[in-house]
Tab-separated table of C-alpha atoms and ligand atoms in Angstrom:
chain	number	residue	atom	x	y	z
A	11	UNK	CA	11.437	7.875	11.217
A	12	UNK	CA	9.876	10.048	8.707
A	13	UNK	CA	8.511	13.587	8.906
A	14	UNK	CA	6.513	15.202	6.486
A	15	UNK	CA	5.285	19.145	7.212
A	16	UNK	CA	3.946	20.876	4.372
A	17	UNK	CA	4.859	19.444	1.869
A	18	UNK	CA	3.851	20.931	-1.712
A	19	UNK	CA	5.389	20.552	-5.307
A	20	UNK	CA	4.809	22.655	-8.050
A	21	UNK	CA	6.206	21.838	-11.550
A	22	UNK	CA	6.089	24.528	-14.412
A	23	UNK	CA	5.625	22.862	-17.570
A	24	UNK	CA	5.392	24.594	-20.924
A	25	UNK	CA	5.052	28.007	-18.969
A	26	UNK	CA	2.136	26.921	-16.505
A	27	UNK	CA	2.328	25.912	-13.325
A	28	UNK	CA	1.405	22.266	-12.441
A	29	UNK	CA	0.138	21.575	-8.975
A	30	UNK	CA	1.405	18.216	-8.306
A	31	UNK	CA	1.642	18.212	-4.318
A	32	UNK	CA	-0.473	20.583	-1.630
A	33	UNK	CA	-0.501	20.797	1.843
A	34	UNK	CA	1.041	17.254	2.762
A	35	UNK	CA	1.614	16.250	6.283
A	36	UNK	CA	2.321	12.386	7.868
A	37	UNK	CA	4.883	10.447	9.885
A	38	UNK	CA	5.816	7.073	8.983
A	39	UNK	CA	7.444	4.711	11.955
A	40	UNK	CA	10.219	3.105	11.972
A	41	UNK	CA	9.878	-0.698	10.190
A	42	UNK	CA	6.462	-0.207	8.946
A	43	UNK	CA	5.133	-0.673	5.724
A	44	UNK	CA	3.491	2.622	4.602
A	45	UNK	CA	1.293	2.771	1.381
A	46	UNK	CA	0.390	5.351	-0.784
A	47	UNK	CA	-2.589	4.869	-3.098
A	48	UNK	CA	-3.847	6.724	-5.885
A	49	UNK	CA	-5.282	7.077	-9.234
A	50	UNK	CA	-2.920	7.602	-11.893
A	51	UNK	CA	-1.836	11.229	-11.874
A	52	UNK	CA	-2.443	12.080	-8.409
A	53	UNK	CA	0.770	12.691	-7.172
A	54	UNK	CA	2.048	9.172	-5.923
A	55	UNK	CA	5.550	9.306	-7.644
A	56	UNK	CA	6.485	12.945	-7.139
A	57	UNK	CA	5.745	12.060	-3.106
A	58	UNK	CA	8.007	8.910	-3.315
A	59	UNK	CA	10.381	10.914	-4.890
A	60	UNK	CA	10.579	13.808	-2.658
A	61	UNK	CA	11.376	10.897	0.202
A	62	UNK	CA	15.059	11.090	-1.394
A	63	UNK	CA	15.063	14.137	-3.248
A	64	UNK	CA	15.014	12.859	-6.698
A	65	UNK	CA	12.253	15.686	-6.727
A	66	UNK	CA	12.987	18.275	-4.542
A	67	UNK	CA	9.573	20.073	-2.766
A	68	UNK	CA	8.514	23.485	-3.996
A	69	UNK	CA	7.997	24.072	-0.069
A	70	UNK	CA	7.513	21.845	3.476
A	71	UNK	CA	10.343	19.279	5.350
A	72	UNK	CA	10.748	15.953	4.834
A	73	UNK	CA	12.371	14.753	8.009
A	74	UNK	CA	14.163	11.997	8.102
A	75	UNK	CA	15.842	10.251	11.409
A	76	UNK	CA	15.119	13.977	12.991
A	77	UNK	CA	17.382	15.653	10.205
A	78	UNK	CA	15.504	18.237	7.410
A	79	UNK	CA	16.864	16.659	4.199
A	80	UNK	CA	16.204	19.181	2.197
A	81	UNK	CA	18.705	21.179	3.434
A	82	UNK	CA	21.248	18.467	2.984
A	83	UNK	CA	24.881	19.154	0.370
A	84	UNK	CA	25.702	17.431	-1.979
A	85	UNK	CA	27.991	15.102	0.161
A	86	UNK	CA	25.359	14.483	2.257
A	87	UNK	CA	22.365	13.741	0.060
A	88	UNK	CA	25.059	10.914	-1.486
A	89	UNK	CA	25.341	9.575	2.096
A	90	UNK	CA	21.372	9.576	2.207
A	91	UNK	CA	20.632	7.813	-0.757
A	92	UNK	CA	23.127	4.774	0.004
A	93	UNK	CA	20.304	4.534	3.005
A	94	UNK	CA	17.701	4.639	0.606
A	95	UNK	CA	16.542	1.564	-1.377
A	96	UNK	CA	14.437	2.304	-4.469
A	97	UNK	CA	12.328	-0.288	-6.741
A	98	UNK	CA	10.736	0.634	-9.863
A	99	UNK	CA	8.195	-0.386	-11.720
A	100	UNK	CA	10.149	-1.325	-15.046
A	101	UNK	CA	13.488	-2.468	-12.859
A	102	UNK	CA	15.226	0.254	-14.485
A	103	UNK	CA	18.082	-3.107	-14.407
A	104	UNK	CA	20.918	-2.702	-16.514
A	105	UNK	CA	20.739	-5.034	-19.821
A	106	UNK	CA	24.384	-5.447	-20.414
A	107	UNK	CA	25.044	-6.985	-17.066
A	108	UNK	CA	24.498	-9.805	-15.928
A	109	UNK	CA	22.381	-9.964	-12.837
A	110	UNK	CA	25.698	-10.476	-10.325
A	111	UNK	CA	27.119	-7.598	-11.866
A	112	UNK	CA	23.425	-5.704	-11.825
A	113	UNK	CA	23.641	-6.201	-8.121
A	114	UNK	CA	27.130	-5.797	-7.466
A	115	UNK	CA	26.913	-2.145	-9.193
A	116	UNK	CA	25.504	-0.014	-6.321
A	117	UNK	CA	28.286	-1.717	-3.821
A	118	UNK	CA	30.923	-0.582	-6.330
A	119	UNK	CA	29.592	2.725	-6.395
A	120	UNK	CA	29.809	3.261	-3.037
A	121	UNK	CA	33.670	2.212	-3.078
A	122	UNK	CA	33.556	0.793	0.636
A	123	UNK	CA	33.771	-2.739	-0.230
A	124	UNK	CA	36.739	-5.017	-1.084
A	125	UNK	CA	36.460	-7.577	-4.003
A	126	UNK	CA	35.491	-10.426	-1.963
A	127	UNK	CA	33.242	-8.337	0.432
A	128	UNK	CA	31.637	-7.070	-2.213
A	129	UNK	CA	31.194	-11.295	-3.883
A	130	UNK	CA	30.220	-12.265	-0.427
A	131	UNK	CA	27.491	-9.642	-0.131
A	132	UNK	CA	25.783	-10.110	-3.667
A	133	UNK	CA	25.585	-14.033	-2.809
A	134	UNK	CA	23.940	-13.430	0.272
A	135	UNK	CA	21.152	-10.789	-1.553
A	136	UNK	CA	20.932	-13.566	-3.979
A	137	UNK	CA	20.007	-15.915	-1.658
A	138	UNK	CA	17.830	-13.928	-0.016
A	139	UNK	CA	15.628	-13.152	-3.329
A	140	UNK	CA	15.639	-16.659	-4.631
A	141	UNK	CA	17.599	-16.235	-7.427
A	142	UNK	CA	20.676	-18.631	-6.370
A	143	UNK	CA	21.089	-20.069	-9.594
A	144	UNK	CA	20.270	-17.222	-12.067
A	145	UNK	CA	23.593	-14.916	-11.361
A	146	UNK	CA	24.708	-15.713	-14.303
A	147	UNK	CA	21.936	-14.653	-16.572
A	148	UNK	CA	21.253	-11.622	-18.483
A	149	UNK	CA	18.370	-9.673	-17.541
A	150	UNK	CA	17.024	-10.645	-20.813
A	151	UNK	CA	16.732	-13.980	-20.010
A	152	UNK	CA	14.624	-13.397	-16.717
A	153	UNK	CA	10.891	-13.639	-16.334
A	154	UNK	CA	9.241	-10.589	-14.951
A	155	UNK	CA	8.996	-11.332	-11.049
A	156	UNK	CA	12.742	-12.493	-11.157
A	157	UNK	CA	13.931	-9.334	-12.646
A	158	UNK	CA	11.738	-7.370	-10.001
A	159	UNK	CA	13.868	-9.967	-7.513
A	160	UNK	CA	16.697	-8.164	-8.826
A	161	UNK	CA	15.811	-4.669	-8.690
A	162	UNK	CA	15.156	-5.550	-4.776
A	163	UNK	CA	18.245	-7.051	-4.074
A	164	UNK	CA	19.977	-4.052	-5.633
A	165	UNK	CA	18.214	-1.896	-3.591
A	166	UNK	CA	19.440	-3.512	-0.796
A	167	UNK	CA	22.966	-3.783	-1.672
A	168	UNK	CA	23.798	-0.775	0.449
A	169	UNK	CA	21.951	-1.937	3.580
A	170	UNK	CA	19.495	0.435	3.410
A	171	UNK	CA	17.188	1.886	6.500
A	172	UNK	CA	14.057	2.534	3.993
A	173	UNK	CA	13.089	0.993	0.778
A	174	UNK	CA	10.889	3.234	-1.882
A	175	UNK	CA	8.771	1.199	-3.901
A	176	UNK	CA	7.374	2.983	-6.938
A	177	UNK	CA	4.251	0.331	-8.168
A	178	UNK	CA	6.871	-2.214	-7.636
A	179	UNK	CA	4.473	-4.994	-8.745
A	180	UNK	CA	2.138	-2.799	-11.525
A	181	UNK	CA	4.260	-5.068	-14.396
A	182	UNK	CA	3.767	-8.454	-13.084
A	183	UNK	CA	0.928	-10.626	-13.038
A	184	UNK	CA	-1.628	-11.651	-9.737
A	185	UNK	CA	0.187	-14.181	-9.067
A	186	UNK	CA	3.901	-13.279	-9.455
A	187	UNK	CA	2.298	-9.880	-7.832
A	188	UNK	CA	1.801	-12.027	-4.722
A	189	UNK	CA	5.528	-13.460	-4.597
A	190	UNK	CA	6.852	-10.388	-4.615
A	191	UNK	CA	4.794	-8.700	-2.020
A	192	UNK	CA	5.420	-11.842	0.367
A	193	UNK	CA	9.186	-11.402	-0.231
A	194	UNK	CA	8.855	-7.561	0.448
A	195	UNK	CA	6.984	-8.541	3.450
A	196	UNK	CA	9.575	-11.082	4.391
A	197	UNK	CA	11.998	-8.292	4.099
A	198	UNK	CA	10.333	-6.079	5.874
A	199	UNK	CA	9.837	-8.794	8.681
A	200	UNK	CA	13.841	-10.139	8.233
A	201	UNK	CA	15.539	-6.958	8.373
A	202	UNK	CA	13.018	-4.386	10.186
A	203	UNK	CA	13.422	-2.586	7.277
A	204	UNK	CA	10.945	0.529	6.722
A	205	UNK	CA	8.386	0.325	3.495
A	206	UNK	CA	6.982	3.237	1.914
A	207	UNK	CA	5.203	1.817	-1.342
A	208	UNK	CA	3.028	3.531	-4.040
A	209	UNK	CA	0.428	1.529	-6.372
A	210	UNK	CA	-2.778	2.591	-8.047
A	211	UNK	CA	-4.256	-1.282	-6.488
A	212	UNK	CA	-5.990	-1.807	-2.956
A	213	UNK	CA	-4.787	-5.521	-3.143
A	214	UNK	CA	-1.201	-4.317	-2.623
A	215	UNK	CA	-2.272	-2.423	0.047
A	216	UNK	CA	-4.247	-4.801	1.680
A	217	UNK	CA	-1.328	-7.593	1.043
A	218	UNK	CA	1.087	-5.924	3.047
A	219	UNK	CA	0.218	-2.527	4.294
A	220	UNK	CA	0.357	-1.429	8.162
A	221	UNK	CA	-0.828	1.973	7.282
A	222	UNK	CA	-2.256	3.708	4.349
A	223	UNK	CA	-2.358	7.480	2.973
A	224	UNK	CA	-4.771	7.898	-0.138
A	225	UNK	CA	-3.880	10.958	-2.269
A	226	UNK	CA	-5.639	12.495	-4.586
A	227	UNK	CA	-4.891	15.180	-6.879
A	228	UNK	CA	-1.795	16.292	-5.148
A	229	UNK	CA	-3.866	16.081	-1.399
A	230	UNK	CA	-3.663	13.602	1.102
A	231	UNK	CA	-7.667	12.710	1.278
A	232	UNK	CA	-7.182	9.998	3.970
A	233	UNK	CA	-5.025	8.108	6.458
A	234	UNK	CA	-4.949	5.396	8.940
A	235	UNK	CA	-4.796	2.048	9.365
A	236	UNK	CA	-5.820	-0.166	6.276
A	237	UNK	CA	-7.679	-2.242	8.399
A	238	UNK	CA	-9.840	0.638	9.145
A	239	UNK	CA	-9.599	2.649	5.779
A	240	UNK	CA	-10.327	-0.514	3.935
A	241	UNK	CA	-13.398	-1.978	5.838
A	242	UNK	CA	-15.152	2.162	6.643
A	243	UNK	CA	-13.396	3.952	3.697
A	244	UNK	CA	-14.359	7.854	4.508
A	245	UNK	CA	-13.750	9.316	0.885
A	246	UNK	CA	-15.719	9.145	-2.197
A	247	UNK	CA	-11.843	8.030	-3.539
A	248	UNK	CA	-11.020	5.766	-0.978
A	249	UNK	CA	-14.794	4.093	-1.313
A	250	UNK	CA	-14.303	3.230	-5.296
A	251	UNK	CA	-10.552	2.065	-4.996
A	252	UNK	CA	-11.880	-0.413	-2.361
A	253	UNK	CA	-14.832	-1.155	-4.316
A	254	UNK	CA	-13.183	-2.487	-7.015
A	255	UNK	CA	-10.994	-4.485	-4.679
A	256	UNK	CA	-14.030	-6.470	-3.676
A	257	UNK	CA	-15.861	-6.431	-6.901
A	258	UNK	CA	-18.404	-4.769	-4.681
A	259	UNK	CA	-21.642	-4.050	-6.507
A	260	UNK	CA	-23.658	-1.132	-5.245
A	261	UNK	CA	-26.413	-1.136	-7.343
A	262	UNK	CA	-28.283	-3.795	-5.163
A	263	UNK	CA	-29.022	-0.715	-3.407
A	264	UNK	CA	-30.367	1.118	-6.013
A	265	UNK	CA	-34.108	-0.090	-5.309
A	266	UNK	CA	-37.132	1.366	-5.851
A	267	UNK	CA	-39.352	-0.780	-3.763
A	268	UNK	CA	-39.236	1.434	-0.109
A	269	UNK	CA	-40.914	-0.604	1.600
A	270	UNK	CA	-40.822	-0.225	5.639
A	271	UNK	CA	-40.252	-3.363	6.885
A	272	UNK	CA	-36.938	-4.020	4.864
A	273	UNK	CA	-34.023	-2.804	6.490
A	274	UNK	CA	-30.273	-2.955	5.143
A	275	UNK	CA	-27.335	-2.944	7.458
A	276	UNK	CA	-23.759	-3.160	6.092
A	277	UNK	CA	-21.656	-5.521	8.832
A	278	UNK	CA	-18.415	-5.359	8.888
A	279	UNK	CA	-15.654	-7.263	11.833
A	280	UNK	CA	-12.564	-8.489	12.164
A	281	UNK	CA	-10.434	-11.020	13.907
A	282	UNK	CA	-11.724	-14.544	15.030
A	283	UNK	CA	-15.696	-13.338	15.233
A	284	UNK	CA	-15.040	-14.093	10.837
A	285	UNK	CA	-15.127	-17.509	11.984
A	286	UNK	CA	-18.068	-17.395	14.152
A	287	UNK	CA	-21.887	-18.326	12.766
A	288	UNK	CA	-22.727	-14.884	14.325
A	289	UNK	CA	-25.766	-14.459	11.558
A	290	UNK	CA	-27.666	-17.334	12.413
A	291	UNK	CA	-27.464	-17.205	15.769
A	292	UNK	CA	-28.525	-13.533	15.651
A	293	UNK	CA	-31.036	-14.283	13.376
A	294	UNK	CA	-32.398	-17.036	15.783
A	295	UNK	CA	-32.119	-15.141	19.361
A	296	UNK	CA	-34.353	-12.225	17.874
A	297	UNK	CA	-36.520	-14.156	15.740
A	298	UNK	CA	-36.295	-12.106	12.323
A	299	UNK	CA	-35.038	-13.664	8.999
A	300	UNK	CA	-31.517	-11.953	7.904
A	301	UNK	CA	-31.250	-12.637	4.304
A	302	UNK	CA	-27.169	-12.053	2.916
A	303	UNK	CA	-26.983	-10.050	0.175
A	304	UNK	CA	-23.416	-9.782	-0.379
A	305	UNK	CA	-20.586	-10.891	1.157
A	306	UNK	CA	-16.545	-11.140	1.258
A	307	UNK	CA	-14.659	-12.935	3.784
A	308	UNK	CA	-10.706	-12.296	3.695
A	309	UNK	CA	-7.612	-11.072	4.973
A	310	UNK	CA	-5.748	-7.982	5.496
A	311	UNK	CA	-2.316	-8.580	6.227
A	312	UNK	CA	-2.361	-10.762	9.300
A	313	UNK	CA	-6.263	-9.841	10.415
A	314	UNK	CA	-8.869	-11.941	8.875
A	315	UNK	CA	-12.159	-9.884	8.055
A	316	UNK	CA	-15.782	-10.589	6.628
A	317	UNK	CA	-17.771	-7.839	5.335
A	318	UNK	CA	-21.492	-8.504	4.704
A	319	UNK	CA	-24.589	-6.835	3.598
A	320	UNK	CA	-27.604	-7.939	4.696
A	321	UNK	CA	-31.686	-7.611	4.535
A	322	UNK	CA	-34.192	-8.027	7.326
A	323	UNK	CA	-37.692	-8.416	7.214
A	324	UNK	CA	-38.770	-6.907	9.994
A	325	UNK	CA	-40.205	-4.099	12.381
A	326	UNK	CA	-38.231	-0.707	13.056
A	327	UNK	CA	-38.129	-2.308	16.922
A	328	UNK	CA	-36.931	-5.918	16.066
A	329	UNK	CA	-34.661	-4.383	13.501
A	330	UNK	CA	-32.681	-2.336	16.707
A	331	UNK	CA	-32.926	-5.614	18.571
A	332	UNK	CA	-30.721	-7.400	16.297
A	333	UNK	CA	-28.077	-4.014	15.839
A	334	UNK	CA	-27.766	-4.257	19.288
A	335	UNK	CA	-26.736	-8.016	19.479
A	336	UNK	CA	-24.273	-7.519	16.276
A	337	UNK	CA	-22.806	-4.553	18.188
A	338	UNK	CA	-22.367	-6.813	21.231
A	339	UNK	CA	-21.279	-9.368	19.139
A	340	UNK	CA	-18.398	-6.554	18.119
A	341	UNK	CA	-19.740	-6.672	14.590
A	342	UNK	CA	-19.399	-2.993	13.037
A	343	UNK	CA	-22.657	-1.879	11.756
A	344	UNK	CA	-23.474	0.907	9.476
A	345	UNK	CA	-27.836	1.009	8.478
A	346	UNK	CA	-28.408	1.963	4.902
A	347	UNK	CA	-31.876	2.682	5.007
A	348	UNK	CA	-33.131	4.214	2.099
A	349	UNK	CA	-31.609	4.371	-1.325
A	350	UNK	CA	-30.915	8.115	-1.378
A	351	UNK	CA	-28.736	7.911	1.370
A	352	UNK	CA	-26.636	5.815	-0.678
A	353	UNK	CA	-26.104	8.573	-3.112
B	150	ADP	P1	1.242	9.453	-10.254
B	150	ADP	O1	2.549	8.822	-9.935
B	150	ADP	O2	0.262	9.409	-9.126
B	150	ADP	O3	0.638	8.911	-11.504
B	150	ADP	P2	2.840	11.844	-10.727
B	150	ADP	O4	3.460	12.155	-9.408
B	150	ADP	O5	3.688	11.176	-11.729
B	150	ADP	O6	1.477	11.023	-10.483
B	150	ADP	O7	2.274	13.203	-11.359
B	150	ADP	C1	1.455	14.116	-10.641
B	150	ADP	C2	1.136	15.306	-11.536
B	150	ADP	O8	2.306	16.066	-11.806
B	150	ADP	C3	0.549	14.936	-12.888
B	150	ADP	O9	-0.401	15.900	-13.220
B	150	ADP	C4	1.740	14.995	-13.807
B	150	ADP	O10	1.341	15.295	-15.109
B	150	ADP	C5	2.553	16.126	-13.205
B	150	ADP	N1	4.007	15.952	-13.424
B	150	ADP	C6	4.777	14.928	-12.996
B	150	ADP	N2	6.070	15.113	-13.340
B	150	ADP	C7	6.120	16.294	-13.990
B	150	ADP	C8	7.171	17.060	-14.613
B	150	ADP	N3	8.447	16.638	-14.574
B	150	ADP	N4	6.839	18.225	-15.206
B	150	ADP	C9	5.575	18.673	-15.212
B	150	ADP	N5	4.538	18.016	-14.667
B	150	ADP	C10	4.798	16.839	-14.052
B	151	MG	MG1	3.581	7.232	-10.892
């Protein structure tokens, strides 16, 4: 659905030149949700915006539905962005209006709709946000989450194909975090409507996420599934962003005692084997203790996942005995065998 060649931005600011985008290239299908993580400065919200030209690229495509939009007139950017849902952050909502009218606004805009077409459309996006009963309310008189529930259903007013979500949830708290995510998700799921979302937090990622792009000062660093770039994270980036996710701490590494017989092994699988006392039995069949270290068990998206790290005592020989039953076991395993390697 979306095409993105070459994509660079450069701002001037105060007479230098600001290097906010380099060298970007991905595709993002049709009804997936696509995240975009990143520290704060790296370039997240410049890329969302170049998805609908609110920035326009110093250089590069961005293809969308097989047409180069920034080559698009005036008339026909207008047409794209009625196909292109946005959510903010802040809910950039208007504070004089009352949240019928809030969501009623784009639909007016667009001057296609009739009075009652128009009333008949912002009951159903009520409905389909939760917020029957608050129409009538001022933005000012809405908790956080439900004002993000009206920024959404404003986006999708105009029956968008693709909804931009700039750290959507970054304002709300954990748990209000997690009602809005399932209702993007439900969206998504509803209306086979496209995703691209930006946040600085792994958890939204992992929440929702098909696919993930982690950017980092203005370059794309890494891609791919989350399920992959969350569980073997390739970049030094990528690594920390997840390692915070999981209140990982490394530093159980950082031992001086080398001794020969102790041997760690990160393990890592997904899918039903998370349910499975695969340790023990392990343990058992080659006769060596496996001591757990640390451990997470959870979910991304739909896939359930444990990720463990874990001690032997034993010799190099019984050591590849029991990597060879994890691996048959399809448990991922990755040896960390001395602490410099770690490094
Ligand atoms: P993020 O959303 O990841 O925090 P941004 O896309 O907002 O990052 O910014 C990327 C870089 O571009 C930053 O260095 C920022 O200071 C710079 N930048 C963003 N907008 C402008 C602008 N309008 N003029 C000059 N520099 C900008
Ligand atoms: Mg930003």
């Amino acid at each position: 659905m979306i095409r993105i060649e070459q994509l660079a931005k450069i701002y001037s600011h105060q007479g230098r030149e600001v290097r906010a985008l380099h060298n970007i290239n991905f595709n993002i299908e049709t009804g997936q949700v696509f995240g975009i993580i990143g520290r704060s400065g790296a370039g997240k919200s410049t890329l969302l915006r170049t998805l609908n030209l609110l920035e326009r690229p110093s250089a590069g495509k961005v293809v969308i539905d097989d047409q180069d939009i920034t080559s698009f007139d005036t008339q026909q950017l207008h047409a794209l962005r009625q196909r292109v849902g946005m959510v903010f952050q802040h809910f950039n909502l208007l504070h004089a209006k009352t949240v019928i009218d809030n969501i009623a606004f784009p639909l007016k805009l667009s001057g296609k709709y009739t009075r009652q077409e128009i009333q008949a459309r912002v009951n159903e996006l009520l409905e389909l946000v939760g917020l029957q009963d608050q129409g009538h309310k001022y933005p000012s008189q809405l908790s956080g989450g439900q004002k993000q529930r009206v920024g959404i259903a404003r986006a999708l007013a105009n029956y968008p194909h693709l909804l931009l979500c700039d750290e959507a949830t970054s304002a709300l708290d954990p748990e209000t975090t997690q009602a809005i995510l399932r209702l993007l998700l439900d969206i998504n799921k509803k209306l086979g409507l496209t995703i691209v979302l930006i946040t600085h937090e792994m958890q939204v990622i992992r929440t929702i996420c098909d696919k993930v792009a982690v950017i980092d000062a203005g370059e794309i660093v890494e891609l791919g599934d989350v399920v992959d770039v969350f569980l073997h994270p390739q970049h030094a980036v990528t690594q920390s962003l997840v390692a915070e996710n999981q209140a990982l701490d490394l530093s159980v590494l950082e031992r001086s005692d080398q001794d020969a017989d102790r041997h760690l092994l990160r393990l890592s699988y997904v899918g039903t084997s998370t349910h499975e006392p695969i340790i023990t039995r392990i343990a058992a069949q080659a006769g060596v203790d496996i001591a757990i270290l640390q451990g997470v068990i959870g979910r991304i998206k739909d896939t359930p996942y444990g990720q463990l790290l874990v001690e032997l005592h034993s010799t190099q020989e019984q050591s590849a005995t029991v990597e060879d039953l994890l691996k048959n076991a399809g448990v991922r395993v990755t040896r960390i065998s001395a602490a410099a390697e770690v490094h």
